């Protein structure tokens, strides 16, 4: 698939404003989930990178063009996922940018059926990297279950059929195996932990759009677009943190943080 560089390529990234707080209020909803709320800043959210790096923070979802000019941004609490905030930022870009957008380079965190469908329906090329399967170690990957489009079913690694049963509220079609086939299967320990010996594979109703994006990833020129992120939005990210104190914020509340970033990004664009 060809693309026109003159129409503009957008580079989107997420970077965060850390706001450290010593007062924590753990609200228990069930045995396995704890939601942490700040007593001093109700708008912030717990940003969790790993066990050593977690704090209350705000996230700045930011977009720039190929010339490092910051086009727009969207502020969310630290516990909001990238893909959730994409819609608001994308709507702002569509309203503010007058010239057509040929491609958008985003990281693997934005690979969702909705985002892929939105970009392809708007004739925008998504330059997205490879996303590793999110499967437990020692179990079959999802791509090892082959989808048969004609019969609308899945074939497991043992060549048994998983038939369509229902579509859940989240828009995922569920394909279930026959428990008689799974009970005596030599690969069951690599397949499922179900006590009923039933394997369930889900497929979103917009899964075709994700497959199209994966095909586009292998076309000529897409890797070159994605590589430009290191020269554009990642440079913006580095400058904001190292030169403009974006690792921390002295303000509390979404409105004040947004005001701070408006002034900061305006100054960075003037440089």
XYZ file of N, CA, C and O in Angstrom, residues 66-219:
616
model
N 5.511 15.386 11.543
C 6.869 14.951 11.209
C 7.925 16.014 11.496
O 9.118 15.726 11.485
N 7.491 17.258 11.770
C 8.414 18.342 12.091
C 8.523 18.607 13.596
O 8.996 19.671 14.000
N 8.059 17.669 14.405
C 8.095 17.793 15.865
C 7.182 18.884 16.392
O 7.365 19.345 17.523
N 6.211 19.305 15.618
C 5.269 20.331 16.062
C 4.124 19.632 16.788
O 3.430 18.789 16.213
N 3.931 19.978 18.044
C 2.890 19.337 18.854
C 1.528 19.841 18.396
O 1.242 21.041 18.422
N 0.690 18.916 17.975
C -0.610 19.277 17.416
C -1.698 19.352 18.474
O -2.516 20.266 18.459
N -1.721 18.385 19.375
C -2.740 18.386 20.430
C -2.362 17.349 21.481
O -1.456 16.538 21.276
N -3.080 17.393 22.587
C -2.837 16.428 23.659
C -4.133 16.221 24.432
O -5.082 17.005 24.332
N -4.161 15.156 25.207
C -5.339 14.847 26.020
C -4.851 14.324 27.368
O -4.033 13.410 27.423
N -5.338 14.921 28.467
C -4.900 14.561 29.801
C -5.903 13.601 30.430
O -7.118 13.823 30.372
N -5.399 12.538 31.049
C -6.239 11.582 31.759
C -5.564 11.210 33.081
O -4.359 11.422 33.242
N -6.308 10.641 34.017
C -5.659 10.101 35.225
C -4.691 8.976 34.869
O -4.766 8.390 33.783
N -3.803 8.646 35.783
C -2.756 7.684 35.500
C -3.215 6.255 35.305
O -2.453 5.427 34.819
N -4.447 5.940 35.673
C -4.929 4.573 35.536
C -5.795 4.349 34.302
O -6.487 3.337 34.200
N -5.772 5.284 33.360
C -6.536 5.143 32.114
C -5.631 4.569 31.030
O -4.536 5.084 30.791
N -6.080 3.516 30.371
C -5.270 2.860 29.343
C -5.148 3.734 28.093
O -6.047 4.538 27.788
N -4.052 3.545 27.359
C -3.795 4.331 26.144
C -4.961 4.252 25.162
O -5.391 5.259 24.594
N -5.447 3.038 24.931
C -6.477 2.833 23.914
C -7.785 3.526 24.276
O -8.563 3.900 23.388
N -8.048 3.709 25.564
C -9.274 4.380 25.999
C -9.214 5.873 25.681
O -10.213 6.480 25.287
N -8.037 6.470 25.840
C -7.877 7.909 25.613
C -7.710 8.262 24.142
O -7.777 9.440 23.777
N -7.472 7.266 23.289
C -7.205 7.547 21.875
C -8.375 8.252 21.207
O -8.183 9.173 20.404
N -9.596 7.838 21.511
C -10.770 8.376 20.827
C -10.893 9.883 20.991
O -11.130 10.608 20.015
N -10.719 10.380 22.224
C -10.841 11.821 22.475
C -9.747 12.616 21.757
O -10.016 13.675 21.177
N -8.518 12.092 21.790
C -7.418 12.781 21.114
C -7.623 12.772 19.604
O -7.390 13.782 18.923
N -8.075 11.666 19.061
C -8.286 11.552 17.608
C -9.389 12.497 17.128
O -9.275 13.111 16.067
N -10.440 12.643 17.917
C -11.520 13.562 17.549
C -11.019 15.012 17.516
O -11.402 15.802 16.647
N -10.157 15.363 18.482
C -9.574 16.711 18.493
C -8.738 16.954 17.242
O -8.807 18.021 16.615
N -7.938 15.951 16.868
C -7.071 16.091 15.702
C -7.887 16.260 14.425
O -7.543 17.066 13.559
N -8.958 15.514 14.298
C -9.799 15.607 13.103
C -10.446 16.981 12.995
O -10.644 17.504 11.889
N -10.797 17.574 14.129
C -11.431 18.890 14.105
C -10.435 20.008 13.834
O -10.754 20.977 13.140
N -9.213 19.869 14.375
C -8.242 20.968 14.305
C -7.390 20.953 13.037
O -7.015 22.011 12.533
N -7.064 19.763 12.533
C -6.165 19.662 11.372
C -6.975 19.779 10.085
O -7.914 19.016 9.855
N -6.596 20.716 9.257
C -7.343 20.963 8.026
C -6.882 20.075 6.868
O -7.675 19.650 6.055
N -5.561 19.795 6.813
C -5.064 18.981 5.708
C -5.291 17.497 6.016
O -5.364 17.095 7.186
N -5.405 16.658 4.988
C -5.659 15.225 5.223
C -4.479 14.524 5.883
O -3.322 14.888 5.670
N -4.776 13.529 6.681
C -3.763 12.726 7.368
C -3.573 11.434 6.588
O -4.541 10.719 6.321
N -2.348 11.136 6.220
C -2.093 9.931 5.431
C -1.804 8.726 6.310
O -2.151 7.597 5.964
N -1.127 8.930 7.452
C -0.756 7.801 8.308
C -0.608 8.279 9.741
O -0.337 9.459 10.002
N -0.793 7.355 10.671
C -0.594 7.625 12.093
C 0.292 6.525 12.658
O -0.011 5.340 12.517
N 1.390 6.917 13.287
C 2.313 5.962 13.898
C 2.049 5.912 15.398
O 2.217 6.913 16.095
N 1.613 4.771 15.883
C 1.299 4.587 17.294
C 1.909 3.275 17.760
O 2.251 2.412 16.951
N 2.052 3.120 19.063
C 2.689 1.907 19.571
C 1.669 0.784 19.735
O 0.473 0.956 19.488
N 2.165 -0.382 20.188
C 1.335 -1.580 20.228
C 0.199 -1.493 21.242
O -0.772 -2.251 21.153
N 0.289 -0.564 22.196
C -0.771 -0.422 23.177
C -2.087 0.058 22.591
O -3.130 -0.041 23.240
N -2.043 0.570 21.381
C -3.249 1.096 20.733
C -3.902 0.081 19.797
O -4.842 0.429 19.086
N -3.424 -1.138 19.758
C -4.009 -2.146 18.860
C -5.279 -2.697 19.489
O -5.250 -3.606 20.323
N -6.396 -2.132 19.111
C -7.711 -2.627 19.517
C -8.605 -2.656 18.282
O -8.356 -1.934 17.305
N -9.651 -3.464 18.291
C -10.548 -3.509 17.120
C -11.146 -2.152 16.767
O -11.245 -1.794 15.594
N -11.522 -1.372 17.798
C -12.139 -0.078 17.538
C -11.171 0.877 16.856
O -11.523 1.551 15.876
N -9.944 0.968 17.355
C -8.965 1.894 16.783
C -8.604 1.487 15.367
O -8.519 2.332 14.463
N -8.393 0.199 15.138
C -8.065 -0.271 13.790
C -9.196 0.035 12.823
O -8.965 0.488 11.699
N -10.432 -0.195 13.232
C -11.586 0.087 12.365
C -11.716 1.578 12.090
O -11.974 1.993 10.949
N -11.513 2.398 13.132
C -11.646 3.850 12.967
C -10.649 4.389 11.945
O -11.014 5.174 11.054
N -9.395 3.966 12.043
C -8.361 4.473 11.134
C -8.584 3.978 9.706
O -8.453 4.754 8.750
N -8.908 2.719 9.552
C -9.103 2.173 8.205
C -10.350 2.750 7.542
O -10.348 2.992 6.334
N -11.397 2.984 8.300
C -12.609 3.593 7.736
C -12.364 5.025 7.283
O -13.023 5.519 6.363
N -11.399 5.702 7.933
C -11.057 7.075 7.548
C -9.925 7.122 6.515
O -9.375 8.198 6.254
N -9.574 5.951 5.971
C -8.511 5.841 4.950
C -7.167 6.368 5.454
O -6.418 7.019 4.714
N -6.879 6.091 6.711
C -5.597 6.465 7.319
C -4.782 5.195 7.528
O -5.289 4.192 8.030
N -3.517 5.233 7.131
C -2.648 4.069 7.273
C -2.133 3.990 8.707
O -1.461 4.904 9.176
N -2.435 2.902 9.427
C -1.891 2.747 10.775
C -0.509 2.102 10.744
O -0.347 0.979 10.265
N 0.495 2.818 11.215
C 1.852 2.269 11.312
C 2.054 1.780 12.739
O 2.416 2.548 13.635
N 1.771 0.506 12.941
C 1.763 -0.087 14.279
C 2.740 -1.251 14.311
O 2.781 -2.052 13.372
N 3.526 -1.403 15.358
C 4.503 -2.497 15.431
C 3.847 -3.825 15.782
O 2.639 -3.904 16.046
N 4.656 -4.855 15.828
C 4.192 -6.184 16.201
C 3.848 -6.225 17.687
O 4.550 -5.645 18.517
N 2.748 -6.892 18.009
C 2.341 -7.060 19.401
C 2.453 -8.522 19.788
O 1.865 -9.392 19.143
N 3.227 -8.785 20.820
C 3.428 -10.164 21.263
C 2.144 -10.746 21.844
O 1.385 -10.028 22.512
N 1.895 -12.025 21.618
C 0.691 -12.668 22.177
C 0.700 -12.614 23.703
O 1.716 -12.875 24.335
N -0.417 -12.271 24.276
C -0.538 -12.193 25.731
C -1.068 -13.522 26.251
O -2.244 -13.659 26.615
N -0.199 -14.526 26.262
C -0.558 -15.891 26.650
C 0.358 -16.357 27.767
O 1.534 -16.004 27.816
N -0.190 -17.163 28.662
C 0.619 -17.716 29.744
C 1.713 -18.608 29.185
O 1.522 -19.285 28.177
N 2.838 -18.615 29.884
C 3.957 -19.444 29.462
C 3.572 -20.917 29.524
O 3.007 -21.389 30.512
N 3.901 -21.641 28.459
C 3.603 -23.063 28.409
C 2.286 -23.405 27.757
O 1.955 -24.589 27.610
N 1.530 -22.384 27.331
C 0.230 -22.625 26.694
C 0.296 -22.255 25.212
O 1.121 -21.452 24.797
N -0.636 -22.815 24.440
C -0.704 -22.519 23.013
C -1.053 -21.050 22.808
O -1.889 -20.490 23.508
N -0.397 -20.435 21.816
C -0.731 -19.063 21.432
C -2.037 -19.062 20.637
O -2.433 -20.072 20.050
N -2.677 -17.907 20.593
C -3.963 -17.840 19.903
C -3.819 -18.120 18.411
O -4.698 -18.723 17.804
N -2.686 -17.691 17.806
C -2.513 -17.916 16.375
C -2.344 -19.396 16.030
O -2.419 -19.775 14.862
N -2.119 -20.244 17.036
C -2.031 -21.677 16.788
C -3.405 -22.314 16.635
O -3.501 -23.482 16.253
N -4.455 -21.557 16.957
C -5.825 -21.992 16.687
C -6.242 -21.341 15.375
O -6.398 -20.127 15.293
N -6.428 -22.132 14.350
C -6.650 -21.626 12.991
C -8.128 -21.355 12.767
O -8.973 -22.221 13.018
N -8.414 -20.130 12.292
C -9.806 -19.754 12.018
C -10.183 -20.123 10.599
O -9.480 -19.784 9.647
N -11.314 -20.814 10.449
C -11.861 -21.177 9.137
C -13.004 -20.229 8.841
O -14.083 -20.318 9.437
N -12.756 -19.296 7.928
C -13.750 -18.267 7.630
C -14.995 -18.842 6.969
O -16.109 -18.375 7.209
N -14.837 -19.848 6.133
C -15.982 -20.419 5.399
C -16.956 -21.107 6.359
O -18.171 -20.895 6.280
N -16.446 -21.922 7.256
C -17.306 -22.662 8.185
C -17.502 -21.931 9.515
O -18.246 -22.423 10.378
N -16.837 -20.801 9.687
C -16.950 -20.008 10.904
C -16.669 -20.854 12.147
O -17.513 -21.017 13.035
N -15.459 -21.385 12.199
C -15.054 -22.201 13.342
C -13.537 -22.129 13.495
O -12.844 -21.599 12.617
N -13.042 -22.644 14.595
C -11.606 -22.706 14.843
C -11.151 -24.159 14.868
O -11.906 -25.056 15.276
N -9.912 -24.380 14.434
C -9.277 -25.687 14.534
C -8.139 -25.586 15.543
O -7.268 -24.727 15.423
N -8.169 -26.467 16.543
C -7.145 -26.438 17.576
C -5.892 -27.161 17.078
O -5.920 -27.809 16.026
N -4.780 -27.084 17.799
C -3.549 -27.777 17.372
C -3.703 -29.285 17.232
O -2.897 -29.931 16.570
N -4.755 -29.855 17.848
C -5.018 -31.302 17.725
C -6.039 -31.584 16.639
O -6.600 -32.694 16.573
N -6.323 -30.566 15.775
C -7.251 -30.698 14.643
C -8.677 -31.011 15.071
O -9.410 -31.721 14.363
N -9.105 -30.485 16.204
C -10.491 -30.610 16.642
C -11.199 -29.274 16.429
O -10.581 -28.195 16.465
N -12.503 -29.334 16.208
C -13.279 -28.139 15.851
C -13.812 -27.441 17.092
O -14.335 -28.084 18.004
N -13.663 -26.116 17.116
C -14.287 -25.271 18.136
C -15.420 -24.515 17.454
O -15.181 -23.684 16.571
N -16.646 -24.799 17.839
C -17.820 -24.244 17.165
C -18.260 -22.936 17.819
O -18.091 -22.737 19.022
N -18.854 -22.084 16.993
C -19.397 -20.817 17.493
C -20.603 -21.095 18.391
O -21.477 -21.894 18.049
N -20.648 -20.405 19.531
C -21.768 -20.602 20.461
C -22.570 -19.315 20.684
O -23.786 -19.316 20.585
N -21.869 -18.213 20.985
C -22.587 -16.979 21.285
C -21.670 -15.780 21.102
O -20.453 -15.933 20.924
N -22.248 -14.584 21.169
C -21.494 -13.322 21.152
C -21.760 -12.596 22.458
O -22.919 -12.338 22.804
N -20.706 -12.275 23.197
C -20.901 -11.638 24.503
C -21.142 -10.137 24.366
O -21.122 -9.585 23.263
N -21.337 -9.496 25.482
C -21.691 -8.064 25.470
C -20.559 -7.173 25.000
O -20.788 -6.041 24.573
N -19.335 -7.651 25.079
C -18.179 -6.870 24.640
C -17.908 -7.003 23.148
O -16.926 -6.450 22.644
N -18.755 -7.743 22.443
C -18.603 -7.887 20.996
C -17.669 -9.006 20.584
O -17.218 -9.033 19.437
N -17.395 -9.942 21.463
C -16.520 -11.066 21.142
C -17.356 -12.323 20.878
O -18.203 -12.697 21.693
N -17.094 -12.953 19.751
C -17.729 -14.222 19.416
C -16.972 -15.356 20.117
O -15.745 -15.402 20.039
N -17.702 -16.238 20.756
C -17.084 -17.305 21.531
C -17.192 -18.636 20.785
O -18.272 -19.021 20.337
N -16.058 -19.301 20.691
C -15.978 -20.609 20.033
C -15.540 -21.627 21.086
O -14.490 -21.475 21.705
N -16.356 -22.674 21.264
C -16.094 -23.653 22.314
C -15.815 -25.035 21.719
O -16.385 -25.421 20.697
N -14.954 -25.758 22.433
C -14.620 -27.109 22.005
C -15.600 -28.117 22.600
O -16.369 -27.796 23.509
N -15.533 -29.339 22.087
C -16.323 -30.437 22.640
C -15.547 -31.039 23.808
O -14.398 -31.453 23.656
N -16.172 -31.085 24.977
C -15.449 -31.562 26.168
C -15.024 -33.030 26.038
O -14.055 -33.449 26.668
N -15.731 -33.798 25.204
C -15.342 -35.201 25.001
C -14.013 -35.280 24.241
O -13.193 -36.167 24.484
N -13.803 -34.322 23.290
C -12.543 -34.295 22.549
C -11.390 -33.841 23.440
O -10.270 -34.354 23.353
N -11.675 -32.859 24.313
C -10.611 -32.282 25.145
C -10.221 -33.193 26.315
O -9.077 -33.162 26.767
N -11.165 -33.976 26.782
C -10.909 -34.787 27.972
C -9.764 -35.763 27.770
O -8.957 -35.994 28.671
N -9.688 -36.340 26.568
C -8.653 -37.331 26.270
C -7.536 -36.770 25.390
O -6.741 -37.533 24.838
N -7.481 -35.447 25.245
C -6.477 -34.827 24.380
C -5.110 -34.839 25.073
O -5.001 -34.472 26.252
N -4.047 -35.217 24.369
C -2.705 -35.238 24.977
C -2.140 -33.840 25.236
O -1.164 -33.692 25.969
N -2.761 -32.805 24.615
C -2.249 -31.437 24.751
C -3.099 -30.580 25.687
O -2.962 -29.355 25.681
N -3.963 -31.178 26.463
C -4.918 -30.389 27.250
C -4.218 -29.477 28.262
O -4.678 -28.379 28.552
N -3.063 -29.901 28.799
C -2.337 -29.075 29.768
C -1.725 -27.839 29.128
O -1.400 -26.875 29.820
N -1.559 -27.865 27.805
C -1.053 -26.707 27.076
C -2.182 -25.856 26.513
O -1.926 -24.829 25.893
N -3.404 -26.300 26.737
C -4.554 -25.662 26.091
C -5.451 -24.920 27.077
O -5.757 -23.752 26.882
N -5.893 -25.597 28.129
C -6.864 -24.980 29.034
C -6.721 -25.542 30.448
O -6.249 -26.656 30.646
N -7.155 -24.746 31.420
C -7.207 -25.168 32.814
C -8.644 -25.427 33.261
O -8.903 -25.622 34.445
N -9.562 -25.423 32.303
C -10.982 -25.581 32.611
C -11.265 -26.934 33.261
O -10.824 -27.980 32.771
N -12.024 -26.915 34.352
C -12.413 -28.155 35.016
C -13.439 -28.928 34.198
O -13.586 -30.137 34.372
N -14.150 -28.223 33.312
C -15.122 -28.876 32.436
C -14.481 -29.407 31.154
O -15.171 -29.959 30.295
N -13.151 -29.187 31.012
C -12.413 -29.632 29.825
C -12.977 -28.995 28.557
O -13.191 -29.673 27.549
N -13.208 -27.696 28.626
C -13.735 -26.956 27.473
C -12.809 -25.781 27.186
O -12.529 -24.970 28.073
N -12.347 -25.701 25.963
C -11.507 -24.589 25.524
C -12.382 -23.545 24.840
O -13.194 -23.867 23.972
N -12.208 -22.271 25.229
C -12.967 -21.174 24.627
C -11.996 -20.219 23.941
O -11.058 -19.728 24.569
N -12.217 -19.967 22.661
C -11.440 -18.995 21.898
C -12.382 -17.874 21.486
O -13.475 -18.142 20.978
N -11.980 -16.633 21.712
C -12.831 -15.492 21.368
C -12.295 -14.773 20.126
O -11.089 -14.755 19.887
N -13.210 -14.200 19.389
C -12.874 -13.439 18.178
C -13.816 -12.243 18.103
O -15.034 -12.421 18.083
N -13.238 -11.048 18.069
C -14.069 -9.839 18.033
C -14.774 -9.726 16.688
O -14.279 -10.197 15.657
N -15.937 -9.088 16.705
C -16.707 -8.919 15.467
C -15.968 -8.028 14.473
O -16.264 -8.057 13.271
N -14.998 -7.229 14.965
C -14.170 -6.388 14.087
C -12.758 -6.938 13.967
O -11.819 -6.203 13.666
N -12.577 -8.223 14.201
C -11.247 -8.829 14.142
C -10.616 -8.692 12.760
O -9.389 -8.634 12.624
N -11.444 -8.626 11.716
C -10.925 -8.486 10.348
C -10.088 -7.215 10.194
O -9.116 -7.186 9.425
N -10.450 -6.166 10.914
C -9.695 -4.914 10.826
C -8.303 -5.068 11.450
O -7.329 -4.502 10.934
N -8.208 -5.825 12.535
C -6.895 -6.076 13.136
C -6.026 -6.883 12.180
O -4.817 -6.639 12.056
N -6.620 -7.827 11.479
C -5.865 -8.631 10.513
C -5.399 -7.779 9.338
O -4.298 -7.974 8.808
N -6.225 -6.804 8.926
C -5.806 -5.888 7.865
C -4.620 -5.033 8.300
O -3.685 -4.805 7.535
N -4.672 -4.566 9.554
C -3.561 -3.769 10.085
C -2.281 -4.597 10.143
O -1.186 -4.103 9.849
N -2.404 -5.874 10.496
C -1.242 -6.745 10.538
C -0.657 -6.945 9.139
O 0.561 -6.995 8.966
N -1.526 -7.033 8.119
C -1.039 -7.140 6.739
C -0.341 -5.853 6.297
O 0.689 -5.896 5.611
N -0.895 -4.720 6.689
C -0.301 -3.427 6.331
C 1.095 -3.286 6.948
O 1.991 -2.689 6.353
N 1.278 -3.865 8.120
C 2.573 -3.770 8.815
C 3.706 -4.342 7.974
O 4.860 -3.906 8.103
N 3.401 -5.284 7.089
C 4.435 -5.932 6.279
C 4.636 -5.257 4.918
O 5.465 -5.713 4.135
N 3.872 -4.209 4.619
C 4.004 -3.551 3.330
C 5.207 -2.605 3.327
O 5.696 -2.180 4.382
